mmCIF file of N, CA and C in Angstrom:
data_model
loop_
_atom_site.group_PDB
_atom_site.id
_atom_site.type_symbol
_atom_site.label_atom_id
_atom_site.label_comp_id
_atom_site.label_asym_id
_atom_site.label_seq_id
_atom_site.Cartn_x
_atom_site.Cartn_y
_atom_site.Cartn_z
ATOM 1 N N MET A 1 -12.989 20.787 20.210
ATOM 2 C CA MET A 1 -13.064 19.358 20.382
ATOM 3 C C MET A 1 -13.891 18.777 19.236
ATOM 4 N N THR A 2 -13.484 17.599 18.765
ATOM 5 C CA THR A 2 -14.287 16.875 17.798
ATOM 6 C C THR A 2 -14.491 15.451 18.304
ATOM 7 N N LYS A 3 -15.653 14.909 18.041
ATOM 8 C CA LYS A 3 -15.977 13.523 18.388
ATOM 9 C C LYS A 3 -15.722 12.644 17.171
ATOM 10 N N LYS A 4 -15.303 11.427 17.416
ATOM 11 C CA LYS A 4 -15.021 10.488 16.330
ATOM 12 C C LYS A 4 -16.205 10.402 15.359
ATOM 13 N N ALA A 5 -17.412 10.331 15.875
ATOM 14 C CA ALA A 5 -18.607 10.193 15.028
ATOM 15 C C ALA A 5 -18.850 11.429 14.160
ATOM 16 N N GLU A 6 -18.260 12.562 14.517
ATOM 17 C CA GLU A 6 -18.452 13.804 13.771
ATOM 18 C C GLU A 6 -17.479 13.943 12.594
ATOM 19 N N ARG A 7 -16.395 13.171 12.617
ATOM 20 C CA ARG A 7 -15.377 13.277 11.571
ATOM 21 C C ARG A 7 -15.648 12.256 10.473
ATOM 22 N N GLN A 8 -15.445 12.661 9.241
ATOM 23 C CA GLN A 8 -15.648 11.784 8.094
ATOM 24 C C GLN A 8 -14.299 11.470 7.441
ATOM 25 N N PRO A 9 -13.949 10.194 7.303
ATOM 26 C CA PRO A 9 -12.698 9.870 6.609
ATOM 27 C C PRO A 9 -12.805 10.180 5.118
ATOM 28 N N ILE A 10 -11.695 10.590 4.545
ATOM 29 C CA ILE A 10 -11.602 10.899 3.121
ATOM 30 C C ILE A 10 -10.762 9.808 2.469
ATOM 31 N N LYS A 11 -11.249 9.262 1.385
ATOM 32 C CA LYS A 11 -10.524 8.225 0.652
ATOM 33 C C LYS A 11 -9.628 8.889 -0.384
ATOM 34 N N ALA A 12 -8.345 8.515 -0.376
ATOM 35 C CA ALA A 12 -7.389 9.037 -1.358
ATOM 36 C C ALA A 12 -6.707 7.855 -2.032
ATOM 37 N N GLU A 13 -6.768 7.811 -3.358
ATOM 38 C CA GLU A 13 -6.206 6.702 -4.142
ATOM 39 C C GLU A 13 -4.752 6.959 -4.499
ATOM 40 N N ASN A 14 -3.960 5.906 -4.509
ATOM 41 C CA ASN A 14 -2.575 5.910 -5.000
ATOM 42 C C ASN A 14 -1.753 7.090 -4.480
ATOM 43 N N VAL A 15 -1.768 7.287 -3.172
ATOM 44 C CA VAL A 15 -1.057 8.415 -2.557
ATOM 45 C C VAL A 15 0.449 8.260 -2.786
ATOM 46 N N ALA A 16 1.067 9.290 -3.333
ATOM 47 C CA ALA A 16 2.495 9.310 -3.665
ATOM 48 C C ALA A 16 2.879 8.103 -4.531
ATOM 49 N N GLY A 17 1.950 7.656 -5.369
ATOM 50 C CA GLY A 17 2.215 6.547 -6.264
ATOM 51 C C GLY A 17 2.093 5.172 -5.625
ATOM 52 N N GLY A 18 1.603 5.127 -4.390
ATOM 53 C CA GLY A 18 1.460 3.857 -3.679
ATOM 54 C C GLY A 18 0.262 3.049 -4.148
ATOM 55 N N ALA A 19 0.289 1.765 -3.840
ATOM 56 C CA ALA A 19 -0.788 0.849 -4.232
ATOM 57 C C ALA A 19 -2.040 1.085 -3.398
ATOM 58 N N GLY A 20 -3.192 0.939 -4.020
ATOM 59 C CA GLY A 20 -4.466 1.004 -3.303
ATOM 60 C C GLY A 20 -4.848 2.408 -2.881
ATOM 61 N N TYR A 21 -5.406 2.488 -1.684
ATOM 62 C CA TYR A 21 -5.912 3.771 -1.196
ATOM 63 C C TYR A 21 -5.666 3.888 0.306
ATOM 64 N N ILE A 22 -5.829 5.115 0.799
ATOM 65 C CA ILE A 22 -5.776 5.368 2.235
ATOM 66 C C ILE A 22 -7.089 6.025 2.639
ATOM 67 N N LEU A 23 -7.399 5.925 3.914
ATOM 68 C CA LEU A 23 -8.489 6.685 4.527
ATOM 69 C C LEU A 23 -7.837 7.659 5.491
ATOM 70 N N LYS A 24 -8.077 8.947 5.297
ATOM 71 C CA LYS A 24 -7.484 9.932 6.196
ATOM 72 C C LYS A 24 -8.585 10.740 6.854
ATOM 73 N N GLU A 25 -8.385 10.967 8.120
ATOM 74 C CA GLU A 25 -9.374 11.664 8.933
ATOM 75 C C GLU A 25 -8.687 12.840 9.618
ATOM 76 N N GLU A 26 -9.133 14.053 9.310
ATOM 77 C CA GLU A 26 -8.538 15.238 9.924
ATOM 78 C C GLU A 26 -8.922 15.288 11.398
ATOM 79 N N LEU A 27 -7.920 15.255 12.278
ATOM 80 C CA LEU A 27 -8.183 15.336 13.712
ATOM 81 C C LEU A 27 -8.404 16.785 14.131
ATOM 82 N N ILE A 28 -7.629 17.676 13.558
ATOM 83 C CA ILE A 28 -7.878 19.120 13.655
ATOM 84 C C ILE A 28 -7.603 19.700 12.273
ATOM 85 N N LYS A 29 -8.206 20.842 11.981
ATOM 86 C CA LYS A 29 -8.022 21.438 10.663
ATOM 87 C C LYS A 29 -8.148 22.950 10.737
ATOM 88 N N GLY A 30 -7.845 23.569 9.604
ATOM 89 C CA GLY A 30 -7.993 25.021 9.495
ATOM 90 C C GLY A 30 -7.163 25.783 10.497
ATOM 91 N N GLU A 31 -7.756 26.773 11.088
ATOM 92 C CA GLU A 31 -7.039 27.663 12.014
ATOM 93 C C GLU A 31 -6.548 26.939 13.263
ATOM 94 N N GLN A 32 -7.154 25.805 13.602
ATOM 95 C CA GLN A 32 -6.700 25.036 14.770
ATOM 96 C C GLN A 32 -5.278 24.506 14.576
ATOM 97 N N LEU A 33 -4.858 24.332 13.326
ATOM 98 C CA LEU A 33 -3.525 23.814 13.049
ATOM 99 C C LEU A 33 -2.423 24.799 13.436
ATOM 100 N N GLY A 34 -2.722 26.074 13.445
ATOM 101 C CA GLY A 34 -1.718 27.071 13.793
ATOM 102 C C GLY A 34 -0.758 27.339 12.649
ATOM 103 N N ALA A 35 0.251 28.129 12.929
ATOM 104 C CA ALA A 35 1.175 28.582 11.896
ATOM 105 C C ALA A 35 2.161 27.510 11.438
ATOM 106 N N HIS A 36 2.485 26.538 12.274
ATOM 107 C CA HIS A 36 3.546 25.588 11.945
ATOM 108 C C HIS A 36 3.061 24.167 11.676
ATOM 109 N N CYS A 37 1.798 23.909 11.884
ATOM 110 C CA CYS A 37 1.275 22.566 11.659
ATOM 111 C C CYS A 37 0.531 22.529 10.331
ATOM 112 N N LYS A 38 0.961 21.634 9.449
ATOM 113 C CA LYS A 38 0.322 21.508 8.140
ATOM 114 C C LYS A 38 -0.775 20.445 8.154
ATOM 115 N N MET A 39 -0.570 19.375 8.961
ATOM 116 C CA MET A 39 -1.536 18.276 8.970
ATOM 117 C C MET A 39 -1.433 17.500 10.273
ATOM 118 N N PHE A 40 -2.600 17.101 10.796
ATOM 119 C CA PHE A 40 -2.693 16.233 11.966
ATOM 120 C C PHE A 40 -3.867 15.298 11.696
ATOM 121 N N ASN A 41 -3.560 14.105 11.150
ATOM 122 C CA ASN A 41 -4.587 13.173 10.680
ATOM 123 C C ASN A 41 -4.410 11.781 11.266
ATOM 124 N N GLU A 42 -5.518 11.055 11.327
ATOM 125 C CA GLU A 42 -5.448 9.615 11.534
ATOM 126 C C GLU A 42 -5.541 8.983 10.150
ATOM 127 N N VAL A 43 -4.633 8.064 9.859
ATOM 128 C CA VAL A 43 -4.564 7.437 8.539
ATOM 129 C C VAL A 43 -4.763 5.937 8.692
ATOM 130 N N THR A 44 -5.589 5.360 7.826
ATOM 131 C CA THR A 44 -5.819 3.915 7.812
ATOM 132 C C THR A 44 -5.402 3.359 6.462
ATOM 133 N N LEU A 45 -4.565 2.315 6.514
ATOM 134 C CA LEU A 45 -4.162 1.578 5.323
ATOM 135 C C LEU A 45 -4.743 0.181 5.437
ATOM 136 N N LYS A 46 -5.567 -0.202 4.494
ATOM 137 C CA LYS A 46 -6.104 -1.559 4.440
ATOM 138 C C LYS A 46 -4.980 -2.513 4.016
ATOM 139 N N PRO A 47 -5.114 -3.817 4.265
ATOM 140 C CA PRO A 47 -4.090 -4.764 3.833
ATOM 141 C C PRO A 47 -3.777 -4.609 2.333
ATOM 142 N N GLY A 48 -2.480 -4.570 2.026
ATOM 143 C CA GLY A 48 -2.029 -4.432 0.642
ATOM 144 C C GLY A 48 -1.921 -2.995 0.157
ATOM 145 N N CYS A 49 -2.375 -2.034 0.945
ATOM 146 C CA CYS A 49 -2.329 -0.623 0.545
ATOM 147 C C CYS A 49 -1.078 0.045 1.097
ATOM 148 N N GLU A 50 -0.709 1.176 0.483
ATOM 149 C CA GLU A 50 0.506 1.864 0.908
ATOM 150 C C GLU A 50 0.478 3.343 0.547
ATOM 151 N N ILE A 51 1.346 4.093 1.217
ATOM 152 C CA ILE A 51 1.696 5.458 0.821
ATOM 153 C C ILE A 51 3.067 5.323 0.187
ATOM 154 N N GLY A 52 3.173 5.690 -1.084
ATOM 155 C CA GLY A 52 4.434 5.544 -1.801
ATOM 156 C C GLY A 52 5.527 6.442 -1.253
ATOM 157 N N TYR A 53 6.742 6.113 -1.621
ATOM 158 C CA TYR A 53 7.902 6.899 -1.202
ATOM 159 C C TYR A 53 7.775 8.331 -1.725
ATOM 160 N N HIS A 54 8.007 9.285 -0.828
ATOM 161 C CA HIS A 54 7.952 10.701 -1.196
ATOM 162 C C HIS A 54 8.879 11.478 -0.271
ATOM 163 N N GLU A 55 9.271 12.658 -0.707
ATOM 164 C CA GLU A 55 10.183 13.496 0.072
ATOM 165 C C GLU A 55 9.439 14.685 0.678
ATOM 166 N N HIS A 56 10.009 15.188 1.760
ATOM 167 C CA HIS A 56 9.477 16.385 2.420
ATOM 168 C C HIS A 56 10.519 17.496 2.344
ATOM 169 N N HIS A 57 10.058 18.678 1.938
ATOM 170 C CA HIS A 57 10.934 19.844 1.830
ATOM 171 C C HIS A 57 10.254 21.006 2.545
ATOM 172 N N GLY A 58 10.954 21.585 3.502
ATOM 173 C CA GLY A 58 10.397 22.679 4.292
ATOM 174 C C GLY A 58 9.454 22.208 5.380
ATOM 175 N N GLU A 59 9.481 20.898 5.665
ATOM 176 C CA GLU A 59 8.588 20.328 6.676
ATOM 177 C C GLU A 59 9.123 18.974 7.138
ATOM 178 N N THR A 60 8.572 18.491 8.244
ATOM 179 C CA THR A 60 8.881 17.158 8.755
ATOM 180 C C THR A 60 7.578 16.378 8.885
ATOM 181 N N GLU A 61 7.681 15.038 8.935
ATOM 182 C CA GLU A 61 6.476 14.235 9.163
ATOM 183 C C GLU A 61 6.787 13.112 10.144
ATOM 184 N N THR A 62 5.872 12.942 11.094
ATOM 185 C CA THR A 62 5.975 11.908 12.112
ATOM 186 C C THR A 62 4.752 11.006 12.024
ATOM 187 N N TYR A 63 4.967 9.681 12.159
ATOM 188 C CA TYR A 63 3.874 8.705 12.251
ATOM 189 C C TYR A 63 3.940 8.054 13.627
ATOM 190 N N TYR A 64 2.780 7.901 14.265
ATOM 191 C CA TYR A 64 2.654 7.150 15.520
ATOM 192 C C TYR A 64 1.657 6.031 15.265
ATOM 193 N N LEU A 65 2.126 4.782 15.271
ATOM 194 C CA LEU A 65 1.289 3.632 14.934
ATOM 195 C C LEU A 65 0.405 3.215 16.104
ATOM 196 N N THR A 66 -0.902 3.112 15.832
ATOM 197 C CA THR A 66 -1.869 2.770 16.877
ATOM 198 C C THR A 66 -2.552 1.422 16.662
ATOM 199 N N LYS A 67 -2.408 0.842 15.463
ATOM 200 C CA LYS A 67 -3.024 -0.454 15.174
ATOM 201 C C LYS A 67 -2.301 -1.109 14.005
ATOM 202 N N GLY A 68 -2.113 -2.420 14.084
ATOM 203 C CA GLY A 68 -1.549 -3.171 12.971
ATOM 204 C C GLY A 68 -0.035 -3.131 12.905
ATOM 205 N N ALA A 69 0.475 -3.539 11.758
ATOM 206 C CA ALA A 69 1.916 -3.581 11.510
ATOM 207 C C ALA A 69 2.157 -3.362 10.031
ATOM 208 N N GLY A 70 3.383 -2.966 9.697
ATOM 209 C CA GLY A 70 3.699 -2.722 8.303
ATOM 210 C C GLY A 70 5.178 -2.619 8.061
ATOM 211 N N ILE A 71 5.507 -2.065 6.908
ATOM 212 C CA ILE A 71 6.896 -1.849 6.493
ATOM 213 C C ILE A 71 7.066 -0.353 6.223
ATOM 214 N N TYR A 72 8.033 0.253 6.904
ATOM 215 C CA TYR A 72 8.320 1.675 6.754
ATOM 216 C C TYR A 72 9.569 1.841 5.903
ATOM 217 N N ASN A 73 9.506 2.687 4.891
ATOM 218 C CA ASN A 73 10.633 2.996 4.025
ATOM 219 C C ASN A 73 11.228 4.322 4.491
ATOM 220 N N ASP A 74 12.449 4.261 5.019
ATOM 221 C CA ASP A 74 13.156 5.442 5.507
ATOM 222 C C ASP A 74 14.336 5.705 4.573
ATOM 223 N N ASN A 75 14.159 6.641 3.637
ATOM 224 C CA ASN A 75 15.210 6.983 2.683
ATOM 225 C C ASN A 75 15.731 5.767 1.926
ATOM 226 N N GLY A 76 14.816 4.875 1.535
ATOM 227 C CA GLY A 76 15.184 3.724 0.736
ATOM 228 C C GLY A 76 15.493 2.458 1.522
ATOM 229 N N LYS A 77 15.567 2.553 2.847
ATOM 230 C CA LYS A 77 15.814 1.371 3.675
ATOM 231 C C LYS A 77 14.511 1.001 4.383
ATOM 232 N N GLU A 78 14.127 -0.275 4.310
ATOM 233 C CA GLU A 78 12.852 -0.714 4.883
ATOM 234 C C GLU A 78 13.029 -1.301 6.284
ATOM 235 N N TYR A 79 12.046 -0.979 7.147
ATOM 236 C CA TYR A 79 12.037 -1.446 8.527
ATOM 237 C C TYR A 79 10.632 -1.939 8.877
ATOM 238 N N PRO A 80 10.523 -3.040 9.624
ATOM 239 C CA PRO A 80 9.204 -3.434 10.123
ATOM 240 C C PRO A 80 8.764 -2.464 11.220
ATOM 241 N N VAL A 81 7.470 -2.116 11.227
ATOM 242 C CA VAL A 81 6.918 -1.234 12.259
ATOM 243 C C VAL A 81 5.645 -1.859 12.819
ATOM 244 N N GLU A 82 5.351 -1.527 14.087
ATOM 245 C CA GLU A 82 4.176 -2.081 14.761
ATOM 246 C C GLU A 82 3.633 -1.073 15.753
ATOM 247 N N VAL A 83 2.539 -1.449 16.398
ATOM 248 C CA VAL A 83 1.864 -0.569 17.358
ATOM 249 C C VAL A 83 2.863 -0.003 18.373
ATOM 250 N N GLY A 84 2.761 1.304 18.582
ATOM 251 C CA GLY A 84 3.625 1.992 19.539
ATOM 252 C C GLY A 84 4.871 2.592 18.928
ATOM 253 N N ASP A 85 5.240 2.164 17.703
ATOM 254 C CA ASP A 85 6.420 2.715 17.046
ATOM 255 C C ASP A 85 6.138 4.131 16.556
ATOM 256 N N VAL A 86 7.185 4.940 16.531
ATOM 257 C CA VAL A 86 7.121 6.305 16.016
ATOM 258 C C VAL A 86 8.195 6.443 14.947
ATOM 259 N N THR A 87 7.814 6.962 13.788
ATOM 260 C CA THR A 87 8.780 7.230 12.723
ATOM 261 C C THR A 87 8.890 8.738 12.550
ATOM 262 N N PHE A 88 10.033 9.176 12.031
ATOM 263 C CA PHE A 88 10.257 10.604 11.820
ATOM 264 C C PHE A 88 10.964 10.798 10.492
ATOM 265 N N CYS A 89 10.404 11.631 9.648
ATOM 266 C CA CYS A 89 11.012 11.992 8.373
ATOM 267 C C CYS A 89 11.430 13.456 8.459
ATOM 268 N N ALA A 90 12.748 13.672 8.477
ATOM 269 C CA ALA A 90 13.284 15.023 8.602
ATOM 270 C C ALA A 90 13.153 15.803 7.294
ATOM 271 N N ASP A 91 13.222 17.104 7.392
ATOM 272 C CA ASP A 91 13.199 18.001 6.239
ATOM 273 C C ASP A 91 14.285 17.577 5.250
ATOM 274 N N GLY A 92 13.921 17.428 3.983
ATOM 275 C CA GLY A 92 14.865 17.039 2.947
ATOM 276 C C GLY A 92 15.012 15.539 2.769
ATOM 277 N N ASN A 93 14.325 14.748 3.575
ATOM 278 C CA ASN A 93 14.390 13.285 3.485
ATOM 279 C C ASN A 93 13.093 12.738 2.918
ATOM 280 N N GLY A 94 13.080 11.403 2.683
ATOM 281 C CA GLY A 94 11.906 10.768 2.121
ATOM 282 C C GLY A 94 11.501 9.532 2.896
ATOM 283 N N HIS A 95 10.231 9.143 2.695
ATOM 284 C CA HIS A 95 9.701 7.968 3.379
ATOM 285 C C HIS A 95 8.456 7.448 2.673
ATOM 286 N N GLY A 96 8.003 6.292 3.092
ATOM 287 C CA GLY A 96 6.766 5.679 2.638
ATOM 288 C C GLY A 96 6.400 4.587 3.639
ATOM 289 N N ILE A 97 5.185 4.063 3.535
ATOM 290 C CA ILE A 97 4.761 3.015 4.458
ATOM 291 C C ILE A 97 3.746 2.120 3.754
ATOM 292 N N LYS A 98 3.821 0.817 4.052
ATOM 293 C CA LYS A 98 2.855 -0.108 3.456
ATOM 294 C C LYS A 98 2.353 -1.089 4.503
ATOM 295 N N ASN A 99 1.117 -1.503 4.286
ATOM 296 C CA ASN A 99 0.496 -2.499 5.145
ATOM 297 C C ASN A 99 0.734 -3.856 4.499
ATOM 298 N N ALA A 100 1.606 -4.638 5.114
ATOM 299 C CA ALA A 100 1.917 -5.977 4.603
ATOM 300 C C ALA A 100 1.237 -7.040 5.460
ATOM 301 N N GLY A 101 0.357 -6.604 6.371
ATOM 302 C CA GLY A 101 -0.300 -7.532 7.280
ATOM 303 C C GLY A 101 -1.700 -7.912 6.839
ATOM 304 N N GLU A 102 -2.422 -8.539 7.761
ATOM 305 C CA GLU A 102 -3.779 -9.034 7.497
ATOM 306 C C GLU A 102 -4.867 -8.127 8.073
ATOM 307 N N GLU A 103 -4.481 -7.155 8.906
ATOM 308 C CA GLU A 103 -5.458 -6.236 9.494
ATOM 309 C C GLU A 103 -5.104 -4.802 9.117
ATOM 310 N N ASP A 104 -6.016 -3.878 9.383
ATOM 311 C CA ASP A 104 -5.764 -2.470 9.082
ATOM 312 C C ASP A 104 -4.514 -1.983 9.802
ATOM 313 N N LEU A 105 -3.764 -1.113 9.142
ATOM 314 C CA LEU A 105 -2.649 -0.387 9.746
ATOM 315 C C LEU A 105 -3.148 1.033 9.966
ATOM 316 N N VAL A 106 -3.127 1.480 11.210
ATOM 317 C CA VAL A 106 -3.643 2.808 11.559
ATOM 318 C C VAL A 106 -2.535 3.583 12.268
ATOM 319 N N PHE A 107 -2.378 4.849 11.875
ATOM 320 C CA PHE A 107 -1.392 5.697 12.530
ATOM 321 C C PHE A 107 -1.841 7.149 12.511
ATOM 322 N N VAL A 108 -1.276 7.920 13.436
ATOM 323 C CA VAL A 108 -1.484 9.356 13.465
ATOM 324 C C VAL A 108 -0.312 9.984 12.712
ATOM 325 N N ALA A 109 -0.628 10.862 11.761
ATOM 326 C CA ALA A 109 0.395 11.540 10.960
ATOM 327 C C ALA A 109 0.391 13.025 11.291
ATOM 328 N N LEU A 110 1.580 13.554 11.545
ATOM 329 C CA LEU A 110 1.752 14.959 11.899
ATOM 330 C C LEU A 110 2.793 15.578 10.984
ATOM 331 N N ILE A 111 2.390 16.602 10.227
ATOM 332 C CA ILE A 111 3.345 17.345 9.391
ATOM 333 C C ILE A 111 3.530 18.731 9.997
ATOM 334 N N LEU A 112 4.789 19.054 10.301
ATOM 335 C CA LEU A 112 5.124 20.371 10.843
ATOM 336 C C LEU A 112 5.961 21.135 9.830
ATOM 337 N N LYS A 113 5.586 22.395 9.605
ATOM 338 C CA LYS A 113 6.305 23.258 8.675
ATOM 339 C C LYS A 113 7.517 23.867 9.388
ATOM 340 N N LYS A 114 8.580 24.046 8.620
ATOM 341 C CA LYS A 114 9.790 24.678 9.164
ATOM 342 C C LYS A 114 9.573 26.157 9.339
#
């Protein structure tokens, strides 16, 4: 178990060529991830920030939005997303997400290895 106060967010600039920066917080890490989980993070995008379009090979990625709203790029097609929405990027596909709103966009990101 980890407490929110025990976890430190990591700032990453221009992720996948996107504008601005993200704050990512590892919810579990290391051996807790197991053999098939590559990442389980909470991600925060400040207004105007984004994760650029990128592809996944040998893995999938899911986002579960918990705060704010934004624009999700699913293989080149953009969709509005908001709290409660879940996105899925299948193996061999690409995606990106940007915060086009006035408040933080927060989501849980899960990468599973094939």
